[in-house]
Structures are given as C-alpha cells and as structure tokens.
C-alpha cells in the first residue's frame, strides 16, 4: 500500500535541503532570528517576568511555533504546485506509487523539518530563558506536530486550488497569515465580533494555539482533548475535500 | 497482420496485429467541448515497434495516456496484456514502462536516487548500475536532474521506463527537442529494446523517426485514425508513384525512355529527365532501358515517396503545418 514511502520521504527531505532556501530558510533562519531577538532582550527576561502571565511567557513561544508551522505549510503548497506544473506529479503517478503515498511523504518530510527546527529553537532558547523555568520540550513538539499536520491539510486544499506555482506562495500566505490575527493569540476570542468569532471557531490555528499555549503552560493533555479532536476533524474534512478537487496536472 | 475485418477489405486499414498485446477499440475522450480522440481502434503486436504519428494536437498523447491508464477514456475498450489499464492499473504497472511527454523530475534529485527510488517501487527490477551504463549515464550518476542536457534527461526517462524490465514500453515524443545526433542514439536504444523481445508503443510527429524506427504506424489526425500499416505498405497504398531523375547527353534518350512499359510520364529539362511510374518493376525497367540502349548517364537518382508524402496525401497538409 505504502511501498516506497520511506524512500520517497527521505528523498524529499534531502531534495528540500538542497534548495538554496531550503535548509537556510526553514531551519537556520528562524533559529537565527530567535537567537538575535533573545540576545537583544538578554537579561530582560527574568524569572519574575516569566512567572507573570504576559506575552513573553506564553505568547511569544507559541507565535514562533505557529510561524514555523505556517512556514512548513506554505512551503508544501509551493512544492506541490511546482511539482504539478512541472509534470513531476504526473510522472510519479505513472508508477506504482499511490497518490496517498506521495502526499504522505511530503507531509512526513514537512513534519520532520518542523520538528528539527523546533528542537533547535528550544535548544537555542534555553540560553535566554533563566534556569529553573520548566519547558515541556517533548509535549510542546508533539503539540506542534499535531497542529502542523492538521494545518498541512489546509495546505493541500490550497495546493489543489491554486492555478500555478507563481500564485501558490502569495495565495497561500493570503489565506494562512490572517489566521494568526484570529487565533486568539493577540486578542482573546470572546472579544472578537460575533462573525469573526464564528470564523475563528472553524480555523485550525485557533485550536492549535489553544493546544500549544496549554502544553507550554504545563497543562495536561487531557485538558486539551477538545483541541486535538478539532484538529483531527479539520484534517479529515480538508483531506477529503482536497482528495475530491486535487489535480495531478 | 492484415486480416481483413469486413466485406470490403481494400478500404480497411491493418488494425489487427499478430499476437496483440495492446487492443484498443472505439475509444473516445473529450475535454469539455473539445473532442480529443474519437473512434480510435488499433492493435499492437508482441515484439513490434508501433508508432502513433500525427501533428501536435492530433490526439497522440491522449490516446497513449488512455492506454497507460493515466487517463480514462469516456468510451471504448482497452486491453493491455489482457488487463484493463484503469481497473488493473497497479497490477499492470509492474509489467509496463512509461515515458511521459513533458515530464520532469525534482530539480535536485540525483540520477542514481531517481533510479534507486524507481527500482524500489516495482516487484522486480534490473540492475540499476548496468542500466545507467547501457544508457550512457554512468558518468552522470551523481548529477542533479536540473543539470542534465535534454538528451541525458530523455535517456534517464528511458532508464526509468526500463527499470522494471517491462513487457511493454510506452515512449511519448521521445526525441522532441533533441539534436540529430542524440536522436539517432535514442533510436538505436529503442531498437535495442525491441531486440530484447519487448513491445514498444511510441508517438512521434517526426515522419523520419516513424519511418526508420517503426514496424507499423497509425496515422492520427483530429482525433481520428486515418490509416494503419507498415511504413512501406502505407507508401505503396497511398503514394504508388515513384520518380527517377537522371541526366544524360544522349540525344535519343527521351525516345527510348518513353518506351518503358511502367513509365507514366517522362519530362525533360535540358539534359535532365524526370520519369514517373508505378509498380515494383519500375526502377528496374528504367535501368534495363538505359543499359539495353547503352545510354550513358552522369546522374541517376530515385525519389521514393515517404511517410511525409503519405501524410500530405491523406490530410492535404504537411505534418509540420
């Protein structure tokens, strides 16, 4: 069923890292920005500040995580549309590779790169967060992977609709980035106008942020089963939809 | 070959093949309001090189992709190695090799990575290193796909089409965009595939390619097959007139040449004669006439009609138009 999956996944990771902007853009740059910002703020982050609720304590790491996820999704949208336009998808399809294997390989490749970026970020971040602050590295990375996986399905939907590779990046960005404003990170959901509130309830990012914030704060997974369930439902809906509208060429 | 299907055998094309491995019957495919192919029927016999020829946009690729199972026809029946290409796609894929027109690989995939990936997808695979060597790609093993020349890319695609030791190989516009030298090298490769007992189904809009490579061809235009047969048979059927051009200073030449039984017209331009006639003996009769009458010639050329002429005759225009 999934013959060739691991080989293709590994190959796609290698190919992605060979892109001029691949390794640098998606792994090194975020970590670098994080380190530079950390240095600039060096010393300002005190255990007292961390202890207070505030944006620096929870908002910032979650925002960074969300940006990493969206970065991965955008890159997936771009790659899929380039592959389609260039006839690569068509060529792969004329092999015993199943369509779902090709898509799964891309999802796994993106998740792997997201996980590596996140891990590096946490390692780099350690230096700037005072000792004694407990960071749930594993749980947070897991939460990010679940979130990314769900948002990737929206990426597929976008990749299914965009006409050419040229438009993939801008259209993807135009759809994905406004979600950041609605996800509850900057303004609590209940303060939004009813229409936007309703919209926020169906966006995966809202649940992703809720999950990421909770896990970062040290809350139990059991308190966030609703978020995980919502992410899975969104994944199922988007995957089904994109399977219907996906074009291989 | 050449089993007639109906009551007026002379008008029916050779659409039967000996021991067919591909049978296509009455397929039709439309894209919106555009009819890409309609009523297309033909058979491809085991071990032959069969070419679908016609201008760009005639329906060659659509037909081939329907047979490969990449595209589903709206109507009609296709059987390949006794299987239905759409329903039995995954079973069939182990037994066929495909080279698609305008396909690409990932820009930065290495040659060996592509071949190894492909090899891992099939239930059986030939030795990848030997295959690359046979196709002259051994030196490019570690090169990125994007750095290969047009000819090297095509050879890689042939390698990928052959990796599973397929029984039937599909080659779509294989040599388009290649220089004459690479083209000839690829023809040699395709003959090699046939000589190993495999069946080759190709499309081309190059008449020279079809003539030199194919055992049988089907001419397709506007989505319909006009005629099917070996290149020689098609030429004989549609362009039976042969031409001999010769130059001689012999004053009596014209008089003698007009006595050739199979000659239909003799025209003269100063010392240059153009003789047209038909029949298998025509050229021999011209030569016989020359030697019997001791006519000394300084130039002698036969101009035989080609598939290009057949195409022109059947469609009223050149294939390149």
PDB file of N, CA and C in Angstrom, chain B residues 235-282:
ATOM      1  N   UNK B 235       3.056   3.660 -47.846  1.00  0.00           N
ATOM      2  CA  UNK B 235       3.586   4.391 -49.002  1.00  0.00           C
ATOM      3  C   UNK B 235       3.070   3.751 -50.290  1.00  0.00           C
ATOM      4  N   UNK B 236       3.126   2.425 -50.330  1.00  0.00           N
ATOM      5  CA  UNK B 236       2.668   1.727 -51.537  1.00  0.00           C
ATOM      6  C   UNK B 236       1.183   1.977 -51.789  1.00  0.00           C
ATOM      7  N   UNK B 237       0.423   2.002 -50.687  1.00  0.00           N
ATOM      8  CA  UNK B 237      -1.015   2.142 -50.819  1.00  0.00           C
ATOM      9  C   UNK B 237      -1.412   3.548 -51.276  1.00  0.00           C
ATOM     10  N   UNK B 238      -0.746   4.542 -50.679  1.00  0.00           N
ATOM     11  CA  UNK B 238      -1.233   5.906 -50.928  1.00  0.00           C
ATOM     12  C   UNK B 238      -0.384   6.702 -51.915  1.00  0.00           C
ATOM     13  N   UNK B 239       0.877   6.369 -52.017  1.00  0.00           N
ATOM     14  CA  UNK B 239       1.754   7.106 -52.938  1.00  0.00           C
ATOM     15  C   UNK B 239       2.502   6.120 -53.812  1.00  0.00           C
ATOM     16  N   UNK B 240       1.803   5.461 -54.733  1.00  0.00           N
ATOM     17  CA  UNK B 240       2.449   4.411 -55.511  1.00  0.00           C
ATOM     18  C   UNK B 240       3.392   4.945 -56.586  1.00  0.00           C
ATOM     19  N   UNK B 241       3.305   6.254 -56.859  1.00  0.00           N
ATOM     20  CA  UNK B 241       4.121   6.791 -57.950  1.00  0.00           C
ATOM     21  C   UNK B 241       5.564   7.002 -57.494  1.00  0.00           C
ATOM     22  N   UNK B 242       6.513   6.407 -58.261  1.00  0.00           N
ATOM     23  CA  UNK B 242       7.928   6.578 -57.964  1.00  0.00           C
ATOM     24  C   UNK B 242       8.549   7.452 -59.050  1.00  0.00           C
ATOM     25  N   UNK B 243       9.642   8.068 -58.675  1.00  0.00           N
ATOM     26  CA  UNK B 243      10.259   9.004 -59.613  1.00  0.00           C
ATOM     27  C   UNK B 243      11.735   8.665 -59.791  1.00  0.00           C
ATOM     28  N   UNK B 244      12.188   8.684 -61.045  1.00  0.00           N
ATOM     29  CA  UNK B 244      13.618   8.542 -61.319  1.00  0.00           C
ATOM     30  C   UNK B 244      14.072   9.829 -61.997  1.00  0.00           C
ATOM     31  N   UNK B 245      15.144  10.388 -61.470  1.00  0.00           N
ATOM     32  CA  UNK B 245      15.708  11.577 -62.104  1.00  0.00           C
ATOM     33  C   UNK B 245      17.075  11.175 -62.646  1.00  0.00           C
ATOM     34  N   UNK B 246      17.345  11.477 -63.917  1.00  0.00           N
ATOM     35  CA  UNK B 246      18.665  11.152 -64.447  1.00  0.00           C
ATOM     36  C   UNK B 246      19.137  12.235 -65.408  1.00  0.00           C
ATOM     37  N   UNK B 247      20.425  12.287 -65.618  1.00  0.00           N
ATOM     38  CA  UNK B 247      20.994  13.273 -66.536  1.00  0.00           C
ATOM     39  C   UNK B 247      21.799  12.532 -67.603  1.00  0.00           C
ATOM     40  N   UNK B 248      21.564  12.885 -68.825  1.00  0.00           N
ATOM     41  CA  UNK B 248      22.311  12.251 -69.922  1.00  0.00           C
ATOM     42  C   UNK B 248      22.392  13.204 -71.121  1.00  0.00           C
ATOM     43  N   UNK B 249      23.475  13.060 -71.864  1.00  0.00           N
ATOM     44  CA  UNK B 249      23.635  13.882 -73.064  1.00  0.00           C
ATOM     45  C   UNK B 249      23.158  13.149 -74.314  1.00  0.00           C
ATOM     46  N   UNK B 250      22.710  11.910 -74.144  1.00  0.00           N
ATOM     47  CA  UNK B 250      22.278  11.094 -75.261  1.00  0.00           C
ATOM     48  C   UNK B 250      21.041  11.691 -75.927  1.00  0.00           C
ATOM     49  N   UNK B 251      21.140  11.995 -77.211  1.00  0.00           N
ATOM     50  CA  UNK B 251      20.060  12.678 -77.926  1.00  0.00           C
ATOM     51  C   UNK B 251      18.824  11.796 -78.074  1.00  0.00           C
ATOM     52  N   UNK B 252      19.048  10.481 -78.080  1.00  0.00           N
ATOM     53  CA  UNK B 252      17.912   9.579 -78.304  1.00  0.00           C
ATOM     54  C   UNK B 252      17.252   9.119 -76.993  1.00  0.00           C
ATOM     55  N   UNK B 253      17.791   9.616 -75.880  1.00  0.00           N
ATOM     56  CA  UNK B 253      17.340   9.117 -74.580  1.00  0.00           C
ATOM     57  C   UNK B 253      15.824   9.235 -74.401  1.00  0.00           C
ATOM     58  N   UNK B 254      15.286  10.389 -74.712  1.00  0.00           N
ATOM     59  CA  UNK B 254      13.865  10.617 -74.469  1.00  0.00           C
ATOM     60  C   UNK B 254      13.001   9.580 -75.190  1.00  0.00           C
ATOM     61  N   UNK B 255      13.366   9.359 -76.431  1.00  0.00           N
ATOM     62  CA  UNK B 255      12.647   8.385 -77.255  1.00  0.00           C
ATOM     63  C   UNK B 255      12.646   6.995 -76.613  1.00  0.00           C
ATOM     64  N   UNK B 256      13.830   6.574 -76.134  1.00  0.00           N
ATOM     65  CA  UNK B 256      13.931   5.248 -75.517  1.00  0.00           C
ATOM     66  C   UNK B 256      13.170   5.195 -74.206  1.00  0.00           C
ATOM     67  N   UNK B 257      13.319   6.268 -73.415  1.00  0.00           N
ATOM     68  CA  UNK B 257      12.687   6.253 -72.095  1.00  0.00           C
ATOM     69  C   UNK B 257      11.163   6.156 -72.204  1.00  0.00           C
ATOM     70  N   UNK B 258      10.631   6.719 -73.252  1.00  0.00           N
ATOM     71  CA  UNK B 258       9.171   6.685 -73.413  1.00  0.00           C
ATOM     72  C   UNK B 258       8.645   5.283 -73.708  1.00  0.00           C
ATOM     73  N   UNK B 259       9.559   4.375 -74.037  1.00  0.00           N
ATOM     74  CA  UNK B 259       9.103   3.001 -74.327  1.00  0.00           C
ATOM     75  C   UNK B 259       9.004   2.133 -73.065  1.00  0.00           C
ATOM     76  N   UNK B 260       9.448   2.656 -71.947  1.00  0.00           N
ATOM     77  CA  UNK B 260       9.388   1.859 -70.706  1.00  0.00           C
ATOM     78  C   UNK B 260       7.935   1.593 -70.350  1.00  0.00           C
ATOM     79  N   UNK B 261       7.555   0.296 -70.222  1.00  0.00           N
ATOM     80  CA  UNK B 261       6.130  -0.021 -70.036  1.00  0.00           C
ATOM     81  C   UNK B 261       5.520   0.616 -68.779  1.00  0.00           C
ATOM     82  N   UNK B 262       6.244   0.608 -67.650  1.00  0.00           N
ATOM     83  CA  UNK B 262       5.622   1.081 -66.413  1.00  0.00           C
ATOM     84  C   UNK B 262       5.769   2.586 -66.203  1.00  0.00           C
ATOM     85  N   UNK B 263       6.429   3.271 -67.154  1.00  0.00           N
ATOM     86  CA  UNK B 263       6.584   4.715 -67.012  1.00  0.00           C
ATOM     87  C   UNK B 263       5.300   5.417 -67.415  1.00  0.00           C
ATOM     88  N   UNK B 264       4.912   6.387 -66.621  1.00  0.00           N
ATOM     89  CA  UNK B 264       3.677   7.106 -66.939  1.00  0.00           C
ATOM     90  C   UNK B 264       3.961   8.470 -67.555  1.00  0.00           C
ATOM     91  N   UNK B 265       4.953   9.167 -67.011  1.00  0.00           N
ATOM     92  CA  UNK B 265       5.304  10.459 -67.607  1.00  0.00           C
ATOM     93  C   UNK B 265       6.819  10.551 -67.733  1.00  0.00           C
ATOM     94  N   UNK B 266       7.258  11.195 -68.770  1.00  0.00           N
ATOM     95  CA  UNK B 266       8.677  11.495 -68.937  1.00  0.00           C
ATOM     96  C   UNK B 266       8.767  12.975 -69.245  1.00  0.00           C
ATOM     97  N   UNK B 267       9.483  13.714 -68.447  1.00  0.00           N
ATOM     98  CA  UNK B 267       9.634  15.134 -68.764  1.00  0.00           C
ATOM     99  C   UNK B 267      11.114  15.471 -68.808  1.00  0.00           C
ATOM    100  N   UNK B 268      11.428  16.526 -69.545  1.00  0.00           N
ATOM    101  CA  UNK B 268      12.829  16.809 -69.805  1.00  0.00           C
ATOM    102  C   UNK B 268      13.103  18.282 -69.567  1.00  0.00           C
ATOM    103  N   UNK B 269      14.214  18.533 -68.936  1.00  0.00           N
ATOM    104  CA  UNK B 269      14.671  19.900 -68.761  1.00  0.00           C
ATOM    105  C   UNK B 269      16.134  19.915 -69.142  1.00  0.00           C
ATOM    106  N   UNK B 270      16.429  20.385 -70.366  1.00  0.00           N
ATOM    107  CA  UNK B 270      17.768  20.279 -70.940  1.00  0.00           C
ATOM    108  C   UNK B 270      18.227  18.838 -70.879  1.00  0.00           C
ATOM    109  N   UNK B 271      19.350  18.527 -70.182  1.00  0.00           N
ATOM    110  CA  UNK B 271      19.827  17.141 -70.200  1.00  0.00           C
ATOM    111  C   UNK B 271      19.257  16.322 -69.032  1.00  0.00           C
ATOM    112  N   UNK B 272      18.333  16.908 -68.287  1.00  0.00           N
ATOM    113  CA  UNK B 272      17.820  16.250 -67.082  1.00  0.00           C
ATOM    114  C   UNK B 272      16.419  15.684 -67.342  1.00  0.00           C
ATOM    115  N   UNK B 273      16.263  14.399 -67.062  1.00  0.00           N
ATOM    116  CA  UNK B 273      14.975  13.745 -67.288  1.00  0.00           C
ATOM    117  C   UNK B 273      14.323  13.355 -65.967  1.00  0.00           C
ATOM    118  N   UNK B 274      13.020  13.539 -65.925  1.00  0.00           N
ATOM    119  CA  UNK B 274      12.265  13.067 -64.768  1.00  0.00           C
ATOM    120  C   UNK B 274      11.235  12.063 -65.260  1.00  0.00           C
ATOM    121  N   UNK B 275      11.361  10.832 -64.763  1.00  0.00           N
ATOM    122  CA  UNK B 275      10.456   9.771 -65.219  1.00  0.00           C
ATOM    123  C   UNK B 275       9.631   9.300 -64.028  1.00  0.00           C
ATOM    124  N   UNK B 276       8.334   9.273 -64.201  1.00  0.00           N
ATOM    125  CA  UNK B 276       7.473   8.798 -63.121  1.00  0.00           C
ATOM    126  C   UNK B 276       6.727   7.568 -63.552  1.00  0.00           C
ATOM    127  N   UNK B 277       6.585   6.637 -62.609  1.00  0.00           N
ATOM    128  CA  UNK B 277       5.866   5.424 -62.945  1.00  0.00           C
ATOM    129  C   UNK B 277       5.465   4.710 -61.680  1.00  0.00           C
ATOM    130  N   UNK B 278       4.777   3.594 -61.816  1.00  0.00           N
ATOM    131  CA  UNK B 278       4.414   2.852 -60.614  1.00  0.00           C
ATOM    132  C   UNK B 278       4.622   1.362 -60.828  1.00  0.00           C
ATOM    133  N   UNK B 279       4.603   0.618 -59.775  1.00  0.00           N
ATOM    134  CA  UNK B 279       4.820  -0.810 -59.877  1.00  0.00           C
ATOM    135  C   UNK B 279       6.201  -1.184 -59.350  1.00  0.00           C
ATOM    136  N   UNK B 280       6.314  -2.426 -58.896  1.00  0.00           N
ATOM    137  CA  UNK B 280       7.554  -2.885 -58.282  1.00  0.00           C
ATOM    138  C   UNK B 280       8.708  -2.922 -59.279  1.00  0.00           C
ATOM    139  N   UNK B 281       8.370  -3.031 -60.579  1.00  0.00           N
ATOM    140  CA  UNK B 281       9.432  -3.201 -61.573  1.00  0.00           C
ATOM    141  C   UNK B 281       9.884  -1.893 -62.199  1.00  0.00           C
ATOM    142  N   UNK B 282       9.260  -0.800 -61.798  1.00  0.00           N
ATOM    143  CA  UNK B 282       9.506   0.456 -62.492  1.00  0.00           C
ATOM    144  C   UNK B 282      10.992   0.827 -62.552  1.00  0.00           C
TER     145      UNK B 282
END
